[in-house]
Coordinates of N, CA and C in Angstrom, one line a residue:
M1 N 0.8 -1.3 0.1 CA 0.0 0.2 -0.2 C 0.9 1.0 0.2
T2 N 0.5 2.2 -0.8 CA 1.5 3.8 -0.7 C 0.5 4.2 0.4
T3 N 1.8 5.1 1.2 CA 0.9 5.8 2.1 C 1.2 7.3 1.8
S4 N -0.1 7.8 1.7 CA 0.2 9.6 1.7 C 0.7 9.9 2.7
S5 N 1.2 11.1 3.1 CA 1.5 12.2 4.2 C 0.0 11.9 5.6
S6 N -0.7 12.6 4.4 CA -2.0 12.8 5.5 C -2.7 11.8 6.2
N7 N -2.9 10.2 5.0 CA -3.2 9.1 6.3 C -2.1 8.6 6.9
S8 N -0.9 8.7 6.7 CA 0.5 9.0 8.4 C 0.0 9.8 8.8
W9 N -0.4 10.6 9.5 CA -1.0 11.3 10.4 C -2.3 10.7 11.0
H10 N -3.4 10.3 10.1 CA -4.3 9.5 10.6 C -3.8 8.0 11.2
G11 N -2.8 7.6 10.4 CA -2.1 6.2 11.2 C -1.6 6.3 12.3
L12 N -0.4 7.5 12.6 CA 0.1 7.8 13.7 C -1.1 7.6 15.1
A13 N -2.2 8.7 14.3 CA -2.8 8.5 15.6 C -3.8 7.2 15.8
E14 N -4.4 6.8 15.3 CA -4.7 5.2 15.3 C -4.2 4.2 15.6
L15 N -2.8 4.0 15.0 CA -2.1 3.1 15.5 C -1.0 2.7 16.5
L16 N -0.6 4.1 16.7 CA 0.6 4.4 17.7 C -0.2 5.3 18.8
L17 N -1.3 5.8 18.7 CA -1.4 6.6 20.2 C -3.1 6.0 20.5
A18 N -3.8 6.2 19.6 CA -5.7 5.6 20.0 C -5.0 4.1 20.3
G19 N -5.0 3.1 20.0 CA -4.4 1.8 19.6 C -4.0 1.3 21.2
P20 N -2.9 1.7 21.3 CA -2.3 1.4 22.4 C -2.4 2.0 24.1
Q21 N -3.8 3.5 23.7 CA -4.6 4.1 25.4 C -5.5 3.4 25.3
Y22 N -6.2 2.7 24.1 CA -7.2 2.1 24.4 C -7.1 1.2 25.0
R23 N -6.2 -0.1 24.6 CA -5.3 -1.0 25.2 C -5.4 -1.2 27.1
R24 N -4.3 -0.4 26.6 CA -4.2 0.3 28.5 C -5.0 1.1 28.7
S25 N -5.7 2.0 28.7 CA -6.6 2.6 29.7 C -7.9 3.1 29.1
G26 N -8.3 2.2 28.7 CA -10.0 2.1 27.8 C -10.7 3.5 27.6
T27 N -9.7 4.3 26.7 CA -10.3 5.4 25.9 C -9.6 5.8 24.8
I28 N -10.1 6.0 23.3 CA -9.6 6.3 22.2 C -9.3 8.2 22.0
R29 N -9.6 8.4 23.3 CA -9.5 10.0 22.9 C -8.4 10.5 22.9
L30 N -8.0 11.6 22.3 CA -6.7 12.1 21.8 C -6.8 13.6 22.1
R31 N -6.0 14.3 21.7 CA -5.7 16.0 22.4 C -4.9 16.6 21.7
V32 N -5.2 17.9 21.3 CA -4.6 18.4 20.2 C -3.4 19.3 21.4
T33 N -2.5 19.6 20.7 CA -0.9 19.6 22.0 C -0.6 21.2 21.1
P34 N 0.5 22.0 21.6 CA 0.9 23.0 20.2 C 1.7 22.3 19.6
A35 N 2.4 21.2 20.1 CA 3.5 20.6 19.2 C 2.8 19.8 18.3
G36 N 1.6 19.3 18.2 CA 0.8 18.5 17.3 C -0.2 17.8 18.3
F37 N -0.3 16.4 18.5 CA -1.3 15.7 19.0 C -1.0 14.6 20.1
A38 N -1.4 14.3 21.1 CA -1.5 13.5 22.0 C -2.3 12.3 23.1
T39 N -1.7 11.7 23.3 CA -2.8 10.6 24.1 C -3.2 11.6 25.2
V40 N -4.3 11.0 25.8 CA -5.1 11.9 27.4 C -4.7 10.9 28.4
A41 N -4.4 9.2 28.3 CA -4.2 8.7 29.3 C -3.0 7.9 28.6
A42 N -2.3 6.8 29.6 CA -1.3 6.0 29.4 C -1.6 5.2 28.2
P43 N -0.6 5.1 27.2 CA 0.9 5.5 28.0 C 1.0 6.9 27.3
E44 N 1.6 7.5 27.8 CA 1.7 9.0 27.5 C 2.7 9.1 26.0
V45 N 2.3 9.7 24.6 CA 2.7 9.5 23.4 C 2.3 11.1 22.8
Q46 N 3.4 11.6 22.4 CA 2.7 12.7 21.2 C 3.3 12.7 20.1
A47 N 2.5 12.8 19.6 CA 3.1 13.3 18.2 C 3.4 14.5 17.4
E48 N 4.5 14.7 17.2 CA 5.2 16.4 16.7 C 5.6 15.7 15.1
A49 N 5.7 17.1 15.0 CA 6.3 17.5 13.2 C 7.2 16.2 12.6
D50 N 7.9 16.2 13.6 CA 9.0 14.9 12.6 C 9.3 13.8 14.0
A51 N 8.7 14.0 14.5 CA 9.1 12.6 15.5 C 7.9 12.4 16.8
L52 N 8.1 11.1 17.0 CA 6.8 10.5 18.2 C 7.6 10.7 19.6
V53 N 7.0 11.3 20.6 CA 7.8 11.8 21.7 C 6.6 10.5 22.8
V54 N 8.1 9.7 23.1 CA 7.5 8.9 24.6 C 8.5 8.8 25.3
D55 N 7.8 9.0 27.0 CA 8.9 9.3 27.9 C 10.0 10.3 28.2
G56 N 9.5 11.5 27.1 CA 10.5 12.7 26.9 C 11.8 11.6 25.9
R57 N 11.7 11.1 25.3 CA 11.9 10.4 24.2 C 11.8 10.8 22.4
R58 N 12.7 11.3 21.7 CA 12.1 11.7 20.2 C 12.6 10.9 19.4
I59 N 11.9 9.8 19.0 CA 11.9 9.2 17.8 C 11.3 9.6 16.5
P60 N 12.4 9.6 15.9 CA 12.1 10.7 14.4 C 11.5 9.8 13.6
Y61 N 10.5 10.2 12.6 CA 9.4 9.2 11.9 C 10.5 9.3 10.2
A62 N 11.3 9.8 9.8 CA 11.9 9.4 8.8 C 12.8 8.1 8.9
G63 N 12.2 7.3 7.5 CA 12.6 6.1 7.3 C 12.1 4.8 8.3
Q64 N 11.1 5.3 8.8 CA 10.5 4.1 9.4 C 9.3 4.0 9.2
T65 N 8.8 2.5 9.6 CA 7.4 2.3 9.0 C 6.8 2.5 10.6
F66 N 5.1 1.9 10.8 CA 4.9 2.5 11.9 C 5.5 1.0 12.9
A67 N 5.3 0.1 12.2 CA 6.1 -1.3 13.3 C 7.1 -0.7 14.0
E68 N 8.0 0.3 12.9 CA 9.6 0.4 13.3 C 9.0 1.0 14.7
L69 N 8.6 1.9 14.6 CA 8.4 3.7 15.2 C 8.2 2.6 16.3
A70 N 6.6 1.4 16.5 CA 5.9 0.9 17.7 C 7.0 0.7 18.7
A71 N 8.0 -0.7 18.2 CA 9.0 -1.6 18.4 C 9.9 -0.2 19.3
A72 N 10.5 0.9 18.4 CA 11.7 1.9 19.3 C 10.9 2.3 20.3
A73 N 9.8 3.1 20.4 CA 9.2 3.5 21.6 C 8.3 2.2 22.2
G74 N 8.4 1.1 22.1 CA 7.6 0.4 23.4 C 6.2 0.2 23.6
L75 N 5.9 0.3 22.4 CA 4.3 0.3 22.0 C 3.8 -0.5 21.4
D76 N 2.7 -1.1 21.5 CA 2.2 -1.8 20.7 C 1.0 -1.8 19.3
A77 N 1.5 -1.4 18.3 CA 0.9 -1.1 17.1 C -0.2 -1.9 17.0
G78 N -1.1 -0.3 16.5 CA -2.7 -1.2 16.0 C -3.6 -0.3 16.0
A79 N -4.5 -0.6 15.3 CA -5.7 0.3 15.7 C -6.9 -0.2 17.3
P80 N -7.3 1.0 17.4 CA -8.4 0.0 18.7 C -9.2 -1.2 17.9
E81 N -9.5 -1.8 18.2 CA -10.6 -3.2 18.3 C -12.0 -3.4 18.2
G82 N -12.3 -3.3 17.6 CA -14.1 -3.8 18.2 C -15.2 -2.5 18.0
L83 N -14.4 -1.3 17.6 CA -15.0 0.2 18.1 C -15.5 0.7 17.0
Y84 N -14.8 0.6 15.4 CA -15.6 1.3 14.8 C -15.2 0.5 13.3
K85 N -15.8 1.0 11.8 CA -14.9 0.0 11.0 C -14.4 0.8 10.1
D86 N -14.5 2.1 9.7 CA -14.0 3.3 8.9 C -12.3 3.3 9.8
G87 N -11.7 4.2 9.0 CA -10.6 4.4 10.2 C -9.2 4.8 9.2
S88 N -7.9 4.7 9.5 CA -7.1 5.4 8.2 C -6.7 4.4 6.9
G89 N -7.2 3.1 7.9 CA -6.5 2.3 6.3 C -4.9 2.0 6.2
A90 N -4.4 2.3 7.4 CA -2.8 2.3 6.9 C -2.5 1.0 8.3
A91 N -1.2 0.3 7.7 CA -1.0 -0.9 8.5 C 0.4 -0.6 9.0
A92 N 0.4 -1.7 9.7 CA 1.9 -1.6 10.7 C 3.1 -1.5 9.7
G93 N 2.9 -2.6 8.7 CA 4.1 -2.4 7.9 C 4.4 -1.1 6.6
D94 N 3.2 -0.1 7.0 CA 3.4 1.2 6.1 C 4.7 1.7 5.9
P95 N 5.2 2.7 5.5 CA 5.7 3.5 6.2 C 5.7 5.0 6.4
V96 N 6.1 5.4 7.4 CA 5.0 6.4 7.9 C 6.0 8.5 7.3
V97 N 4.7 8.6 6.6 CA 5.3 9.6 5.5 C 4.5 11.2 6.0
T98 N 5.5 12.0 6.4 CA 4.9 13.3 7.3 C 4.9 14.6 6.3
T99 N 5.5 14.9 5.3 CA 5.9 15.9 4.7 C 4.9 17.3 4.9
D100 N 3.1 17.2 5.0 CA 2.2 17.9 5.2 C 2.2 18.4 6.3
A101 N 3.2 18.3 7.4 CA 3.3 18.5 9.1 C 2.1 19.6 9.2
G102 N 2.9 20.6 8.5 CA 2.4 21.9 8.9 C 0.7 22.5 8.5
T103 N 0.4 21.8 7.2 CA -1.0 21.3 7.1 C -1.6 20.9 7.9
V104 N -1.7 19.9 8.5 CA -2.1 18.9 9.0 C -2.1 19.4 10.6
L105 N -1.1 19.3 10.9 CA -1.1 19.8 12.4 C -1.4 21.4 12.6
G106 N -1.3 22.1 11.3 CA -2.0 23.3 11.6 C -3.8 23.9 11.4
A107 N -3.9 22.9 10.8 CA -5.6 22.3 10.6 C -5.8 22.4 12.1
L108 N -5.5 21.3 12.7 CA -5.8 20.5 14.1 C -5.6 21.6 15.0
A109 N -4.6 22.2 15.3 CA -4.8 23.8 15.6 C -5.5 24.7 16.1
V110 N -6.3 25.2 14.6 CA -6.9 26.3 14.1 C -8.1 25.9 14.9
G111 N -8.8 24.0 14.7 CA -9.8 23.7 14.9 C -9.7 24.0 16.6
D112 N -8.5 23.4 17.2 CA -8.7 23.1 19.0 C -8.7 24.7 19.1
A113 N -8.8 26.0 18.8 CA -8.3 27.2 19.2 C -9.9 27.6 18.9
A114 N -10.5 27.1 17.8 CA -11.8 27.7 17.9 C -13.3 27.1 18.2
L115 N -12.5 25.9 18.9 CA -13.5 25.1 19.2 C -13.4 25.8 20.8
R116 N -12.9 26.1 21.5 CA -12.3 26.4 22.6 C -12.6 28.1 22.9
R117 N -12.7 29.0 21.9 CA -13.0 29.5 21.4 C -14.9 30.0 21.7
F118 N -15.4 29.3 21.0 CA -16.8 29.0 20.5 C -17.4 28.6 21.6
A119 N -16.5 27.6 22.5 CA -17.4 26.7 23.7 C -16.5 26.4 24.5
P120 N -15.9 27.5 25.8 CA -14.6 27.6 26.4 C -15.4 26.5 27.6
D121 N -16.4 25.9 27.8 CA -16.8 24.9 28.9 C -16.6 23.6 28.0
Q122 N -16.3 23.6 27.2 CA -16.1 22.1 26.0 C -14.6 21.9 26.5
T123 N -14.3 20.7 26.1 CA -12.8 20.3 25.7 C -12.9 19.6 24.2
P124 N -12.3 20.3 23.4 CA -12.5 19.1 22.0 C -11.3 18.0 22.0
V125 N -12.2 16.9 21.6 CA -11.5 15.6 21.2 C -11.0 15.2 20.1
L126 N -9.7 15.2 19.9 CA -9.3 14.3 18.4 C -9.5 13.0 18.7
W127 N -10.6 13.1 17.7 CA -11.2 11.5 17.3 C -10.1 10.5 16.5
P128 N -9.6 9.8 16.9 CA -8.8 8.6 16.1 C -9.8 8.1 14.6
E129 N -10.9 7.9 14.6 CA -11.7 7.3 13.5 C -11.6 8.0 12.2
H130 N -12.1 9.2 12.5 CA -12.0 10.0 11.1 C -10.6 11.4 11.3
F131 N -9.9 11.1 12.3 CA -8.9 12.4 12.4 C -9.5 13.8 12.4
D132 N -10.5 14.3 13.1 CA -11.0 15.1 13.5 C -10.8 15.6 14.7
V133 N -10.9 17.0 15.1 CA -11.1 17.6 16.5 C -12.2 18.3 16.4
G134 N -13.5 17.8 17.7 CA -14.8 18.3 17.4 C -15.2 18.3 19.1
I135 N -16.6 19.0 18.8 CA -17.5 18.6 20.4 C -18.6 18.5 19.9
S136 N -19.3 18.4 21.0 CA -20.9 18.1 20.8 C -21.8 19.0 21.7
L137 N -22.3 20.1 20.8 CA -23.3 20.5 22.1 C -25.1 20.5 21.6
G138 N -25.7 20.2 22.2 CA -27.3 20.3 22.0 C -27.8 19.4 20.4
E139 N -26.6 18.5 20.7 CA -27.3 17.4 19.5 C -26.4 17.9 18.0
V140 N -25.6 19.0 18.1 CA -25.0 18.8 17.0 C -23.2 19.1 17.2
N141 N -22.7 18.1 16.1 CA -21.4 18.6 16.3 C -20.6 19.5 15.1
Y142 N -19.8 19.8 16.3 CA -18.7 21.0 15.6 C -17.4 20.7 15.5
G143 N -16.8 20.7 14.2 CA -15.1 20.6 14.4 C -14.8 20.9 13.4
V144 N -13.1 20.6 13.0 CA -12.2 20.4 12.0 C -11.5 19.3 11.8
S145 N -12.0 18.9 10.3 CA -11.5 17.8 9.6 C -9.8 18.4 9.0
T146 N -8.9 17.0 9.1 CA -7.8 17.0 8.2 C -8.0 16.8 7.3
G147 N -9.5 16.4 6.6 CA -9.4 16.0 4.8 C -10.1 14.8 4.7
D148 N -11.0 14.6 4.2 CA -11.5 12.9 4.1 C -12.3 12.8 2.7
S149 N -12.8 11.7 2.6 CA -13.2 11.6 1.3 C -14.4 12.6 0.7
A150 N -15.2 13.1 1.8 CA -16.0 14.2 1.4 C -15.8 15.1 0.8
V151 N -14.3 16.1 1.5 CA -14.0 16.9 1.3 C -12.4 16.7 1.5
P152 N -11.9 16.7 0.8 CA -10.0 16.2 0.4 C -9.2 17.6 1.0
E153 N -9.7 18.3 2.1 CA -8.7 19.3 2.4 C -9.2 19.7 3.7
P154 N -8.5 20.0 4.4 CA -8.7 20.5 6.0 C -10.2 21.8 5.9
Y155 N -11.1 21.0 6.4 CA -12.1 22.0 6.7 C -13.0 21.9 8.0
A156 N -13.9 22.7 7.9 CA -14.4 23.0 9.5 C -16.1 22.7 8.9
Y157 N -16.7 22.2 10.1 CA -17.8 21.3 9.7 C -18.5 21.4 10.8
V158 N -20.3 21.8 10.4 CA -21.3 21.6 11.5 C -22.1 20.7 11.2
G159 N -22.5 19.5 12.2 CA -23.2 18.3 11.6 C -24.4 18.2 12.5
P160 N -25.7 19.0 12.6 CA -26.4 18.5 13.0 C -26.8 16.6 13.1
W161 N -27.0 16.6 14.4 CA -27.6 15.1 14.5 C -29.1 14.3 13.7
T162 N -29.6 15.3 13.4 CA -31.2 15.5 12.6 C -31.0 16.3 11.7
P163 N -30.8 16.0 10.5 CA -30.8 16.9 9.5 C -31.6 18.0 9.1
R164 N -30.6 18.9 8.5 CA -31.9 20.6 8.1 C -31.4 20.7 7.0
S165 N -32.2 21.5 6.7 CA -32.4 21.7 5.3 C -32.0 23.5 5.3
G166 N -32.0 23.9 3.4 CA -31.4 25.6 3.7 C -30.1 25.7 3.0
D167 N -30.0 26.6 2.6 CA -28.8 27.0 2.0 C -27.7 26.6 2.8
F168 N -27.6 27.1 4.2 CA -26.4 26.8 4.7 C -25.8 25.3 5.0
W169 N -26.6 24.5 5.0 CA -26.4 23.5 4.7 C -26.1 22.4 3.3
N170 N -24.8 22.2 3.1 CA -24.3 22.2 2.1 C -23.6 21.2 1.6
V171 N -23.7 19.7 2.7 CA -23.1 18.3 2.2 C -24.1 17.3 3.0
S172 N -23.9 16.2 2.7 CA -24.7 15.3 3.8 C -24.9 15.3 5.0
F173 N -23.9 15.4 5.7 CA -23.9 15.5 6.9 C -24.1 16.8 8.1
G174 N -24.0 17.9 7.0 CA -24.8 19.1 7.4 C -23.7 20.5 6.9
A175 N -22.6 20.9 7.2 CA -22.3 22.2 6.5 C -21.1 21.9 6.6
A176 N -20.0 22.2 5.9 CA -18.7 22.3 5.7 C -18.3 23.7 4.8
R177 N -17.0 23.9 5.6 CA -16.1 24.8 4.4 C -14.9 24.8 4.9
P178 N -14.1 25.1 3.8 CA -12.5 24.6 3.7 C -12.3 26.3 4.4
L179 N -11.0 25.1 4.9 CA -10.2 25.9 6.4 C -9.5 27.5 5.5
R180 N -9.3 27.0 4.1 CA -8.6 28.2 3.5 C -9.9 29.6 3.3
E181 N -10.8 28.7 3.2 CA -11.5 30.0 2.7 C -12.1 30.2 3.7
L182 N -12.0 30.0 5.0 CA -12.4 30.7 6.7 C -11.3 31.5 7.1
G183 N -10.0 31.2 7.1 CA -8.9 31.7 7.8 C -8.6 31.3 9.2
D184 N -9.0 31.8 9.9 CA -7.8 32.2 11.7 C -9.1 31.6 12.1
A185 N -8.4 31.0 13.5 CA -10.0 30.8 14.6 C -10.9 31.2 14.6
A186 N -10.9 32.5 14.9 CA -12.1 33.4 15.2 C -12.8 33.4 14.0
A187 N -12.4 33.2 12.5 CA -13.2 33.0 11.7 C -13.8 31.2 11.8
V188 N -13.2 30.4 12.0 CA -13.9 29.0 12.1 C -14.9 29.2 13.5
A189 N -14.7 30.1 14.4 CA -15.5 30.0 15.3 C -16.8 30.8 15.2
A190 N -16.3 31.7 13.9 CA -18.1 32.5 13.6 C -18.7 31.6 12.9
F191 N -17.8 30.7 12.3 CA -19.1 29.6 11.2 C -19.3 28.7 12.1
F192 N -19.1 28.3 13.2 CA -19.7 27.7 14.0 C -20.7 28.3 14.6
A193 N -20.3 29.4 15.5 CA -21.8 29.9 15.7 C -22.8 30.4 14.7
E194 N -22.5 30.9 13.3 CA -23.6 30.6 12.9 C -24.6 29.6 12.4
G195 N -23.9 27.9 12.4 CA -24.4 26.9 12.6 C -24.8 26.5 13.6
R196 N -24.7 27.2 14.4 CA -25.6 26.9 16.0 C -27.1 27.5 15.5
A197 N -26.6 28.8 15.4 CA -28.0 30.1 15.1 C -29.0 28.9 14.0
T198 N -28.1 28.5 13.0 CA -28.9 28.4 12.1 C -29.8 26.6 11.8
A199 N -28.9 25.8 13.3 CA -29.3 24.5 13.5 C -30.5 25.1 14.4
G200 N -30.8 26.1 14.7 CA -31.7 26.4 15.5 C -32.0 25.5 17.1

C-alpha cells in the first residue's frame, strides 16, 4: 500500500496513540497540543511534526514504518479493535510519510483554538476514527477535519444529529467550509456560531 502523508498522520493517531491507549486505559480520545497531538491517558505519547515523543524520548519518523516506530517506542502498534469500521487504512508495515506536517497539524491547531473560543466550557477531542477535532453541543457536532472523502482538504464542519435543510447545509452530514476559505480560529469560531444559530 502506498501511504500518503495525510494518511500517515491519521495512521499515527490510530495505530500508535489511540490503539495502545485503548488497550491500556480504555479510551480512544486524543488531544491537540501546541506541537501536534497526544494521548490523554497512559501510555503518554505525543506526535510532533518530525518525531514521536515517548517518555521524553524523541523517535524520528524518517525512514520508519509504523511497526518500527512502535518497537522503538515500546508500544503495541494497532488500531483500537471492535469500536468502528472506518479508519485510516494504514497498516503496521506501511512507511510513515509526514511531508505535510504544517498543513495537518496547523488545521488541528486552528480547530482546537476555534472550538475553545466558540465553547469555552467544552474540551475538544481529537477522534482517531475520522481524524477530526470536535465537540458536541445540543445534538450538533462542531469540528475541524484534516480532510477525507467528503472534502479532500482541511475543513470546518457543523453536523446536526438530525438533518437540516437550507442554503447553509451543503454536505450530506450538515455544513462544511474549507479552512482556506475561512482563515483563522476566530473565523472558524464564527462559522460554528452561525451553524448553531442556523441549526436552531
